[in-house]
PDB file of C-alpha atoms in Angstrom:
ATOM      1  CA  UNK A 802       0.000   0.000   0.000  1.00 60.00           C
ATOM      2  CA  UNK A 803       1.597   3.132  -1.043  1.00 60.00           C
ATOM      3  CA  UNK A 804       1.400   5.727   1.726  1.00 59.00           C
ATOM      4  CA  UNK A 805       3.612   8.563   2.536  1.00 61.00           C
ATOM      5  CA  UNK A 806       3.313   9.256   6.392  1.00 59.00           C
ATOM      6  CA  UNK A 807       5.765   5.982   6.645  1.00 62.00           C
ATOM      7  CA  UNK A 808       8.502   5.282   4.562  1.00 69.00           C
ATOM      8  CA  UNK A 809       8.804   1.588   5.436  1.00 75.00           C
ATOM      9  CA  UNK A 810      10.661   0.391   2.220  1.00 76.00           C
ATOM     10  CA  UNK A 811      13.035   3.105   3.221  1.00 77.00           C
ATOM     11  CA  UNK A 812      13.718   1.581   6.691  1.00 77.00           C
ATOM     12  CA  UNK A 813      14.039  -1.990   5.502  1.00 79.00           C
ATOM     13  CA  UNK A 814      16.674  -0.719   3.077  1.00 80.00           C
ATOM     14  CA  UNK A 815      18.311   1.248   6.082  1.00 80.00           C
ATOM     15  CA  UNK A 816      18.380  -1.758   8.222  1.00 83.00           C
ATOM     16  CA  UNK A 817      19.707  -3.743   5.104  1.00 80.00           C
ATOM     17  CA  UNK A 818      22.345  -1.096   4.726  1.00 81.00           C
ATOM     18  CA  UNK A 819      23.365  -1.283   8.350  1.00 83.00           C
ATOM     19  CA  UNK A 820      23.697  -4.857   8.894  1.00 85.00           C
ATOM     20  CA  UNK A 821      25.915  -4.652   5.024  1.00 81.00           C
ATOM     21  CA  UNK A 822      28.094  -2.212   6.556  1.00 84.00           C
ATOM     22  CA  UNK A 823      28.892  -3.919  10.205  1.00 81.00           C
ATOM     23  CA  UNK A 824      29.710  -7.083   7.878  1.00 82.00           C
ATOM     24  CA  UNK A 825      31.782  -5.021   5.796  1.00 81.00           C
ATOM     25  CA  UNK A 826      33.879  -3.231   8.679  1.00 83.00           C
ATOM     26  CA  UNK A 827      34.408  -6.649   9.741  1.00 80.00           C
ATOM     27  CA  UNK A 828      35.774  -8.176   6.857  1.00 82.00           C
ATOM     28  CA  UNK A 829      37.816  -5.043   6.990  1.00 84.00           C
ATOM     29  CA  UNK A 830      38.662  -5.528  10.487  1.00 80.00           C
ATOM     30  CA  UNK A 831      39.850  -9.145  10.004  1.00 80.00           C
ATOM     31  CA  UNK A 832      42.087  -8.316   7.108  1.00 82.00           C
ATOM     32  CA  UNK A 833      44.039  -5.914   8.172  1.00 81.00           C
ATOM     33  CA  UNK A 834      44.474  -7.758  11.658  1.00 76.00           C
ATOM     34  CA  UNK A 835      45.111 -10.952  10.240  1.00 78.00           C
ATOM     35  CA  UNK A 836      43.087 -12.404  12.518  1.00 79.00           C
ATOM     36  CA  UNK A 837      39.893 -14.323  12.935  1.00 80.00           C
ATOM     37  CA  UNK A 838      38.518 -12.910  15.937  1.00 78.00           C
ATOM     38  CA  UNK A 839      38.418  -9.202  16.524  1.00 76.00           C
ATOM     39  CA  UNK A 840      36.004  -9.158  19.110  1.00 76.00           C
ATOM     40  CA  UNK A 841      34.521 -11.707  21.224  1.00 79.00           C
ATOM     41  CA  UNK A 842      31.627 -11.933  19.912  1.00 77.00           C
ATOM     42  CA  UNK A 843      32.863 -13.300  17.203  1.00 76.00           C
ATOM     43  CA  UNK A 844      33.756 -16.835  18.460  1.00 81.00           C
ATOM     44  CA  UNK A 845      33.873 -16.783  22.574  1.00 86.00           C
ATOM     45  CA  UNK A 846      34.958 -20.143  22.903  1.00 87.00           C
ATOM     46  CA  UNK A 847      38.081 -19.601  20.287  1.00 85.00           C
ATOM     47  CA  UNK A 848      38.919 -16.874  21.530  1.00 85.00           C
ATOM     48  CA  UNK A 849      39.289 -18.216  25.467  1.00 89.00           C
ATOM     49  CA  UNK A 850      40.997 -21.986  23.631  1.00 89.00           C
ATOM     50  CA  UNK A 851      43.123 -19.351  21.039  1.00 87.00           C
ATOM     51  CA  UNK A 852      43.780 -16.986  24.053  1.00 87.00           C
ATOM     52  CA  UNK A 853      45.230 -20.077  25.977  1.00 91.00           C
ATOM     53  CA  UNK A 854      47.074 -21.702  23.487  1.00 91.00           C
ATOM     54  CA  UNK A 855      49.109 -17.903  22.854  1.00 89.00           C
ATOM     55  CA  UNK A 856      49.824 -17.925  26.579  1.00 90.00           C
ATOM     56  CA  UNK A 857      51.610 -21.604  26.301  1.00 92.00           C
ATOM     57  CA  UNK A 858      53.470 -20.340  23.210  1.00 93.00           C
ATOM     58  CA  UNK A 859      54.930 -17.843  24.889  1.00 93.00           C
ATOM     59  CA  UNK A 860      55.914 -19.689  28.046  1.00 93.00           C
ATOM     60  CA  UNK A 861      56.904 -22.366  25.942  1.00 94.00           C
ATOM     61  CA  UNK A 862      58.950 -19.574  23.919  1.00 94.00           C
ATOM     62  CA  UNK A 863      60.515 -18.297  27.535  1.00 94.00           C
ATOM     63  CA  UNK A 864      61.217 -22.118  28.353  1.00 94.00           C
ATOM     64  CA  UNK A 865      63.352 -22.682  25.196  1.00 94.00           C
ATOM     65  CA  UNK A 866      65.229 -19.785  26.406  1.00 94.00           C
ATOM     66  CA  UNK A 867      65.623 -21.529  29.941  1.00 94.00           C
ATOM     67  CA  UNK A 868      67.220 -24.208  28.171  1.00 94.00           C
ATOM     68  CA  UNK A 869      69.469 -22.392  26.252  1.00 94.00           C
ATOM     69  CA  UNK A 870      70.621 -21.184  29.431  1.00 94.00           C
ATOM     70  CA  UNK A 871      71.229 -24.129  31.062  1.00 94.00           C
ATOM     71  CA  UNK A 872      72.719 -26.116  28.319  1.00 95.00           C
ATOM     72  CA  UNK A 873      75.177 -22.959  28.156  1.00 95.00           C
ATOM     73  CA  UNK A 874      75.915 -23.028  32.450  1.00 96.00           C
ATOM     74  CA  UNK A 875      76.450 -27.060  31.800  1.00 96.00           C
ATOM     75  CA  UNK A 876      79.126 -26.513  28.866  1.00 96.00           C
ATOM     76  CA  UNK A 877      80.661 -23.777  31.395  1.00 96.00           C
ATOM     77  CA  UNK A 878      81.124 -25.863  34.104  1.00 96.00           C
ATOM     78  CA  UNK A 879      82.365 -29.030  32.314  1.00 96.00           C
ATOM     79  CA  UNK A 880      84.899 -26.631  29.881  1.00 95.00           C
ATOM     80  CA  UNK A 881      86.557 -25.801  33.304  1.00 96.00           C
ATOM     81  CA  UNK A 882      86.135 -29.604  34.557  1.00 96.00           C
ATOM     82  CA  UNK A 883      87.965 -30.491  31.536  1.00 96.00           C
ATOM     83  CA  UNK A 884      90.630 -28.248  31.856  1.00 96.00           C
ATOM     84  CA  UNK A 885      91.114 -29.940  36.235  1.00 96.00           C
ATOM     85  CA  UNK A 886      91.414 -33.145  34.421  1.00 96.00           C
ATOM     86  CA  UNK A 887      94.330 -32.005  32.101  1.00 96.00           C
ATOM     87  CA  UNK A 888      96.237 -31.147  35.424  1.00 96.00           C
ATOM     88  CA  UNK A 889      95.378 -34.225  37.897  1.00 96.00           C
ATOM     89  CA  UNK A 890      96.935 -35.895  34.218  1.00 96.00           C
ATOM     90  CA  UNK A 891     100.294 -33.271  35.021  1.00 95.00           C
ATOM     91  CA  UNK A 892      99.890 -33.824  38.468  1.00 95.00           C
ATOM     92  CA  UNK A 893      99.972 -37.579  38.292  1.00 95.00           C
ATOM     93  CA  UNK A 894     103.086 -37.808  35.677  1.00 94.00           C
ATOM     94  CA  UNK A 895     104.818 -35.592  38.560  1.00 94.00           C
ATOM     95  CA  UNK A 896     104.581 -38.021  41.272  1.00 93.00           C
ATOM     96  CA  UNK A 897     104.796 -40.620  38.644  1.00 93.00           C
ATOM     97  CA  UNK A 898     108.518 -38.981  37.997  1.00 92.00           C
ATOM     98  CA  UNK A 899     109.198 -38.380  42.205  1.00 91.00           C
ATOM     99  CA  UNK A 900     108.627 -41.965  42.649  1.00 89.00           C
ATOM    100  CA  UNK A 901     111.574 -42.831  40.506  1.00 88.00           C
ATOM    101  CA  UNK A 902     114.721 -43.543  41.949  1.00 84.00           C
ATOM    102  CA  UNK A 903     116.641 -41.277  39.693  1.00 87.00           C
ATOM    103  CA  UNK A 904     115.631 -38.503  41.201  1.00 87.00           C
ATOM    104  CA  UNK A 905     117.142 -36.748  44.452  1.00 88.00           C
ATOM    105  CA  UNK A 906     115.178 -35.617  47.132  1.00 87.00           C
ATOM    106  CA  UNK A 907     116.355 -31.675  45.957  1.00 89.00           C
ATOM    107  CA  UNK A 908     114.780 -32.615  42.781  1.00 91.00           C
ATOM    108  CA  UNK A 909     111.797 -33.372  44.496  1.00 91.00           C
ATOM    109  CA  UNK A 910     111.641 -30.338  45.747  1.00 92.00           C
ATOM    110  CA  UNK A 911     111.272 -29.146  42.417  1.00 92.00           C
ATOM    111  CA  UNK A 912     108.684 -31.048  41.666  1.00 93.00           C
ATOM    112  CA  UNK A 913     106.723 -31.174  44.457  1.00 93.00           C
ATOM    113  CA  UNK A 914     107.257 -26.891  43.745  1.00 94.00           C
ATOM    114  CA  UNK A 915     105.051 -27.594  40.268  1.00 94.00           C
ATOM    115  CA  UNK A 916     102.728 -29.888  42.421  1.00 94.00           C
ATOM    116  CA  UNK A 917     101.437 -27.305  44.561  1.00 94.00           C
ATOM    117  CA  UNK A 918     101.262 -24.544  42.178  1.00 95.00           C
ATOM    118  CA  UNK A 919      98.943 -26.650  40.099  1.00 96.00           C
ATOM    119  CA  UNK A 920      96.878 -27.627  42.953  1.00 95.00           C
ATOM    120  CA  UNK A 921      96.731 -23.822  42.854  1.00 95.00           C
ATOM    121  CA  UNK A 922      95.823 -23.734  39.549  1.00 96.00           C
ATOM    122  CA  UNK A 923      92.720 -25.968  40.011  1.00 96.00           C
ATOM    123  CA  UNK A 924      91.379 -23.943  43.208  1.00 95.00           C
ATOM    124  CA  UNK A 925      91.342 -20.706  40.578  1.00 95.00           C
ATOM    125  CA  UNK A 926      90.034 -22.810  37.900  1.00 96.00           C
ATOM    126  CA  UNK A 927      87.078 -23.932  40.179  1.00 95.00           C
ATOM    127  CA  UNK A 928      86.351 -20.189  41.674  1.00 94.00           C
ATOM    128  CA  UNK A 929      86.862 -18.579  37.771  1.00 94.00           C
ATOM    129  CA  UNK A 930      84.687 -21.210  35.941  1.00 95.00           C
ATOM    130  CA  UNK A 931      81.815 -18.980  36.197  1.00 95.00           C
ATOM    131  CA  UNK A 932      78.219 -18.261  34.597  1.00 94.00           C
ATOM    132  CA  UNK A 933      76.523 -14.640  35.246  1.00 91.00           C
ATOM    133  CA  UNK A 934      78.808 -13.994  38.091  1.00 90.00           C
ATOM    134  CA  UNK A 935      77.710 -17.686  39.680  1.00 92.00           C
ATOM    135  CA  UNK A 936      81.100 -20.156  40.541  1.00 94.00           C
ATOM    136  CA  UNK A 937      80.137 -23.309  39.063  1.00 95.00           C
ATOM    137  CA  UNK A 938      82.609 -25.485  40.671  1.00 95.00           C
ATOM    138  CA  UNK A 939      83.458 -24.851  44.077  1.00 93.00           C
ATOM    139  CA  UNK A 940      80.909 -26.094  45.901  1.00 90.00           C
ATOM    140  CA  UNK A 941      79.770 -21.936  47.370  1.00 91.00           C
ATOM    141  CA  UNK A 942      76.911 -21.563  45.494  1.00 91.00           C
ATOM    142  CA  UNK A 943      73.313 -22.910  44.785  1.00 92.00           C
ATOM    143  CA  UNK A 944      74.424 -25.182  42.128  1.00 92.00           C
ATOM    144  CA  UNK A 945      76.373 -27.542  44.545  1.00 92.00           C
ATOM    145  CA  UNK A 946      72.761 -28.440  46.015  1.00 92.00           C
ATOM    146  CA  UNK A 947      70.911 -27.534  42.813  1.00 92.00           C
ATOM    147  CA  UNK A 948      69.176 -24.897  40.540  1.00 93.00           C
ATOM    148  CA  UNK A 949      65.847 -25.349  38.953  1.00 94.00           C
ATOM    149  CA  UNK A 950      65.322 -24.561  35.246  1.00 94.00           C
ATOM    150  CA  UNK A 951      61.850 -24.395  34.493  1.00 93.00           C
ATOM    151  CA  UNK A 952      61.678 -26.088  30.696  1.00 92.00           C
ATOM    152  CA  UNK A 953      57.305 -26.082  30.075  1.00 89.00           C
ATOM    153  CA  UNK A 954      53.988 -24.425  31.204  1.00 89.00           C
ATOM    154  CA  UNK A 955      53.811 -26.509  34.391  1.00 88.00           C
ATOM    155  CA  UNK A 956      56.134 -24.759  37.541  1.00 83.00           C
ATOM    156  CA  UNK A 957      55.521 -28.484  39.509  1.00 85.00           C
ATOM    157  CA  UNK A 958      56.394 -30.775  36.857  1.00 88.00           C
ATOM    158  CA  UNK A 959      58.057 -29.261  34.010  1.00 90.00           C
ATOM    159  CA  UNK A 960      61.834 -28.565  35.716  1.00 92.00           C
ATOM    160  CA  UNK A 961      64.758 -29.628  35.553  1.00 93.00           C
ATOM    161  CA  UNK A 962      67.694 -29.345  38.551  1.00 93.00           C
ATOM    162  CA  UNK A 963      71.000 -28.648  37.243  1.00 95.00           C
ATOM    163  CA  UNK A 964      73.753 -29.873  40.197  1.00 95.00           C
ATOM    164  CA  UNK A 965      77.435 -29.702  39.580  1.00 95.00           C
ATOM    165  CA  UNK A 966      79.485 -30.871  42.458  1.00 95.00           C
ATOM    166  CA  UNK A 967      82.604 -29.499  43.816  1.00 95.00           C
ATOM    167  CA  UNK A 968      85.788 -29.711  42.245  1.00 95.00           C
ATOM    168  CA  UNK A 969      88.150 -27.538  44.442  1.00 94.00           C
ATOM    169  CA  UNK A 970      91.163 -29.159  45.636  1.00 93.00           C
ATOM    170  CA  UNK A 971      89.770 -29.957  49.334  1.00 93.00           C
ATOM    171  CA  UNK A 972      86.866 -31.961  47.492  1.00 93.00           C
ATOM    172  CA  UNK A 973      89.425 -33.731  45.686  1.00 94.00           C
ATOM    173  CA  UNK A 974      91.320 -34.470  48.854  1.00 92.00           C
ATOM    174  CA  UNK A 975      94.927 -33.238  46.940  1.00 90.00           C
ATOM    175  CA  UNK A 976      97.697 -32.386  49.430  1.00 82.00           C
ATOM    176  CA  UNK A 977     100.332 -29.694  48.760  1.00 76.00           C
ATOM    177  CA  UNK A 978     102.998 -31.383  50.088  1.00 74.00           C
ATOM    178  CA  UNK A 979     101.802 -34.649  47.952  1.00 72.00           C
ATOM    179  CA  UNK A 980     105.551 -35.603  46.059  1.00 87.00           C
ATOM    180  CA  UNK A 981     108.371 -34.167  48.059  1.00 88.00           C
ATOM    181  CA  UNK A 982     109.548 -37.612  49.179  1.00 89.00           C
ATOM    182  CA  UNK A 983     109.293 -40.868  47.618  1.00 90.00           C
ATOM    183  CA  UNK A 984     106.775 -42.490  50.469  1.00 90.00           C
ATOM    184  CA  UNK A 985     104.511 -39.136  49.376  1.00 90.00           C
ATOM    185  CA  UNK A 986     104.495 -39.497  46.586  1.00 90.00           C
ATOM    186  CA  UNK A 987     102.933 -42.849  46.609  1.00 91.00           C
ATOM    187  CA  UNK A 988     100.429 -41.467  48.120  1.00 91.00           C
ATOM    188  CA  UNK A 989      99.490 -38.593  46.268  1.00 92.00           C
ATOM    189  CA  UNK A 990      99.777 -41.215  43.326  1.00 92.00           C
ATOM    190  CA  UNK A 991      96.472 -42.936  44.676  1.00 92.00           C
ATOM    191  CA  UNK A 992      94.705 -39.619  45.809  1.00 93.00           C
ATOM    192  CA  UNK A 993      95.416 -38.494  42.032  1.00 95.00           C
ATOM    193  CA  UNK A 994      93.894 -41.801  40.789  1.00 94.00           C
ATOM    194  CA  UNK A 995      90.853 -41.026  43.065  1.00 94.00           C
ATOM    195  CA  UNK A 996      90.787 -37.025  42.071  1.00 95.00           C
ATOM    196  CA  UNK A 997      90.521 -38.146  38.455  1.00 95.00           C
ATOM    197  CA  UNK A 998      88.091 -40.875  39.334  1.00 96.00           C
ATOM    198  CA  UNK A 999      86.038 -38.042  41.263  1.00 95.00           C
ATOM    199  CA  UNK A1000      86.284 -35.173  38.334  1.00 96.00           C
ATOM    200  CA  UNK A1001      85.224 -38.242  35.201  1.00 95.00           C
ATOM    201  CA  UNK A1002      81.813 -38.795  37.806  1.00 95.00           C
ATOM    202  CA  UNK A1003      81.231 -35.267  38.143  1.00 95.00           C
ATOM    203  CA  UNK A1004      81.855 -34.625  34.145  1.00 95.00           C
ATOM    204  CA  UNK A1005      79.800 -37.980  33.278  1.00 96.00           C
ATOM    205  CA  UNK A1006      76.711 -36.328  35.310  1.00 95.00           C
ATOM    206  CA  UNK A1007      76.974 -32.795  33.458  1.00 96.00           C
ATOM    207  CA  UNK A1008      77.223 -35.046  30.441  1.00 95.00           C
ATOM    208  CA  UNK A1009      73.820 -36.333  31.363  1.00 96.00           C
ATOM    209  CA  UNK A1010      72.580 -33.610  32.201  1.00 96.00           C
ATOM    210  CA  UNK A1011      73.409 -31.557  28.962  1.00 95.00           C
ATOM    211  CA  UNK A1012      71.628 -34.156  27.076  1.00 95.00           C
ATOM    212  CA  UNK A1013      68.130 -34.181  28.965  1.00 94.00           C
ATOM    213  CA  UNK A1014      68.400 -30.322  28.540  1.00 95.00           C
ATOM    214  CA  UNK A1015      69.137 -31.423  24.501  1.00 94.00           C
ATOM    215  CA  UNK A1016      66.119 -33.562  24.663  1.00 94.00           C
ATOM    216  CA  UNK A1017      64.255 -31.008  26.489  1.00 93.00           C
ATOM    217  CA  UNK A1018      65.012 -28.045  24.172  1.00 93.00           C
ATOM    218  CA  UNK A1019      63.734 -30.447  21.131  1.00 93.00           C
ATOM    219  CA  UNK A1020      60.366 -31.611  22.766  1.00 94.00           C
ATOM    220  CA  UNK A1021      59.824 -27.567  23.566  1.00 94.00           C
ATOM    221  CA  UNK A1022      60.625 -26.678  19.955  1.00 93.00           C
ATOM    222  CA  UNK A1023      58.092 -29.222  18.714  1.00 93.00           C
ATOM    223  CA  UNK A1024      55.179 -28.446  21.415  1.00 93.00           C
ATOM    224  CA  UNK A1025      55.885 -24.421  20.538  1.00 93.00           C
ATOM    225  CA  UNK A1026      55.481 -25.867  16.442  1.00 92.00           C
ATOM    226  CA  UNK A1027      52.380 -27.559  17.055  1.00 93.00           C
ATOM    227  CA  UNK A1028      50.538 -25.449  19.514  1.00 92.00           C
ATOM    228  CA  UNK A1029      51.458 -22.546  17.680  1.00 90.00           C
ATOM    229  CA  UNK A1030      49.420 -24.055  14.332  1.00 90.00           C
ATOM    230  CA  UNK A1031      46.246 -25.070  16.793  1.00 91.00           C
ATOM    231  CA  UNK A1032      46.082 -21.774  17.617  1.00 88.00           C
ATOM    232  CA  UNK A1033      46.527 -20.166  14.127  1.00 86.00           C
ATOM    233  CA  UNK A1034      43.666 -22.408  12.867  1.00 86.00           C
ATOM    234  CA  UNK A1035      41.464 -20.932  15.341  1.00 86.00           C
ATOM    235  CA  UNK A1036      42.588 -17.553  16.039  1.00 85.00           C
ATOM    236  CA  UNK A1037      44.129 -16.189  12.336  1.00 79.00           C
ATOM    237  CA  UNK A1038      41.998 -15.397   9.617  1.00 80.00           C
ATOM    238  CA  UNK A1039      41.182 -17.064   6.375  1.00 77.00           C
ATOM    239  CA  UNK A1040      42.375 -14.488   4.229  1.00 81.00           C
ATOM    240  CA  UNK A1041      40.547 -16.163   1.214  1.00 82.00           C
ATOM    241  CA  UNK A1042      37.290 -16.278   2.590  1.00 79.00           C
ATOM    242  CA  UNK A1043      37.672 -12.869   4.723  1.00 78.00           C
ATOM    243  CA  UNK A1044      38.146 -11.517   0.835  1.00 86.00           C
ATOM    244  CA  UNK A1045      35.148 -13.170  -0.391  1.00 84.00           C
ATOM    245  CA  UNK A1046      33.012 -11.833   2.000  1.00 80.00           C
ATOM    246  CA  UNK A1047      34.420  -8.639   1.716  1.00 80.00           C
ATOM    247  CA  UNK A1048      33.544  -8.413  -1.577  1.00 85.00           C
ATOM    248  CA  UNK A1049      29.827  -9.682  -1.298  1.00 84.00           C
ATOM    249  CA  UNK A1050      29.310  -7.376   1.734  1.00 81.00           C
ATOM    250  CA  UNK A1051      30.727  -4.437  -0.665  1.00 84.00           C
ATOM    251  CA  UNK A1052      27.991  -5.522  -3.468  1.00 85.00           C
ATOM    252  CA  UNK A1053      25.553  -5.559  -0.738  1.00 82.00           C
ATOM    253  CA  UNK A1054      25.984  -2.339   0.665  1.00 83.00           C
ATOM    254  CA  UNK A1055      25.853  -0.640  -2.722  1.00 81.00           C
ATOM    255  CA  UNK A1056      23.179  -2.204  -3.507  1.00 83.00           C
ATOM    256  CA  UNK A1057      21.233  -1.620   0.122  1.00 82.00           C
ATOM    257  CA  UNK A1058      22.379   2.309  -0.516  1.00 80.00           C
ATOM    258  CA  UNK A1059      20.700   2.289  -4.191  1.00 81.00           C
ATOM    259  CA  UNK A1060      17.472   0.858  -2.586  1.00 80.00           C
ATOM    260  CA  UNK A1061      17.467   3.454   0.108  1.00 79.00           C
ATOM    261  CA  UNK A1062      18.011   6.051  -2.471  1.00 80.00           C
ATOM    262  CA  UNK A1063      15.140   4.864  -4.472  1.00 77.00           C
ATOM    263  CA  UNK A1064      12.582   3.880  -1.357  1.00 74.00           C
ATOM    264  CA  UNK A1065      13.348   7.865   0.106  1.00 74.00           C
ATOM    265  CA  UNK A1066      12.175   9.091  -4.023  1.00 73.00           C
ATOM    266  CA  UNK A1067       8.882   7.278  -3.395  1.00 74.00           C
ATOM    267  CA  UNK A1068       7.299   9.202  -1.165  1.00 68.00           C
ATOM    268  CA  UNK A1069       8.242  12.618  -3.762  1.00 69.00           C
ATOM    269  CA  UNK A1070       6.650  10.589  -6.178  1.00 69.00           C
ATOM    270  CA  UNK A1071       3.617   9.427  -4.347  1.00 67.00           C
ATOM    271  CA  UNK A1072       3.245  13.346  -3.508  1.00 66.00           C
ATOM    272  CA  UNK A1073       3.020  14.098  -7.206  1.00 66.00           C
ATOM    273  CA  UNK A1074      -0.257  12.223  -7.111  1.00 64.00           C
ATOM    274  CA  UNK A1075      -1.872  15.188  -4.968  1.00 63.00           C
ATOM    275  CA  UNK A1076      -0.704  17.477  -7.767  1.00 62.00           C
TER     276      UNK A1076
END
């Protein structure tokens, strides 16, 4: 019924227009975020599952970085093991050569002089092997009872405790005055044996250690892989089908704009028939 007091084609092509343009902006709004969900209202229970799944990423992300760390404190520690082992070998060919008959007890001296310097040398080795100010190797700080590393999402089951035991020379029971006669050096030959003994446990278990934190760092890489595409199949946008729509909400709104153009002319045209 054509009337002119109310324009109701006019408001059906308004409220066409309207609901065009909101799908429009969003098409809009999803393109140029890349992303699926803009608001909540577009897909709640994504966006609390998507919302998750970004907060593992990035503690996953942190937790990589943890493991970095600790792989990096466990080379540290067994670089400067490594280099105590090359001296208990020096120290042993020394009272290997004071426990030879060729030599004089002045000559002893002499060696027995080396000895103790390079018991020296592995006290400074074991306070200088060091990681962000931390000693690694004599027994002073936290990692002589253990550090935790923290290598997932979960704080109670996903750490790992890096311990590196002492390697000064009171741990490894070496005496100064080891090879200045032949009966001591004898001895300090079988405290030598059990210092080497004592630094290829301690170098075996940083060993093991360094390859859980390998394992580790490859299980995170994988978890931060696969998480990371759950949530980009619920959280990013299909740029296809965001393009598609774009397009038919575009059509739609010029064409809901037309109709409101033409439904607001009908009621100067129904006027004419007063003329």
């Amino acid at each position: 019924m054509p009337v002119i007091a109310t324009n109701t084609a006019a408001n059906t092509a308004l409220r066409y227009l309207n609901l065009n343009s909101t799908q429009e902006s969003s098409s809009v709004a999803k393109l140029s975020s890349g992303s699926r969900i803009t608001k909540a209202s577009d897909d709640a229970a994504g966006l609390a599952v998507g919302v998750r799944l970004q907060s593992d990423v990035t503690v996953l992300q942190q937790a990589s970085t943890n493991a970095s760390h600790g792989m990096s404190v466990l080379q540290t520690a067994d670089g400067g093991a490594s280099r105590i082992s090359d001296i208990l070998q020096r120290m042993k060919t020394l009272a290997a050569q004071s426990l030879s008959g060729a030599v004089t007890d002045d000559e002893r001296a002499y060696i027995n002089s080396e000895f103790t310097q390079l018991i020296s040398e592995i006290d400074s080795i074991a306070t200088g092997t060091r990681f962000n100010g931390e000693a690694l190797l004599d027994g002073t700080t936290d990692f002589a009872t253990g550090v935790d590393f923290l290598l997932g999402t979960d704080a109670a089951t996903d750490t790992l405790t890096v311990t590196i035991d002492d390697l000064d020379s009171t741990a490894l029971t070496l005496n100064a005055s080891t090879v200045d006669t032949q009966a001591n050096a004898s001895t300090a030959a079988a405290s030598i044996d059990t210092a080497i003994d004592t630094v290829l446990s301690a170098r075996a278990s940083i060993g093991a250690q360094m390859s859980r934190f390998d394992y580790r760092g490859q299980m995170i890489e994988t978890s931060i892989e696969n998480l990371s595409s759950a949530q980009s199949a619920i959280m990013d946008a299909d740029v296809a089908e965001e393009q598609s729509n774009l397009t038919t909400a575009e059509v739609l709104t010029d064409a809901s704009i037309s109709a409101l153009s033409h439904a607001n002319d009908m009621a100067t045209r129904l006027s004419k028939l007063l003329q």
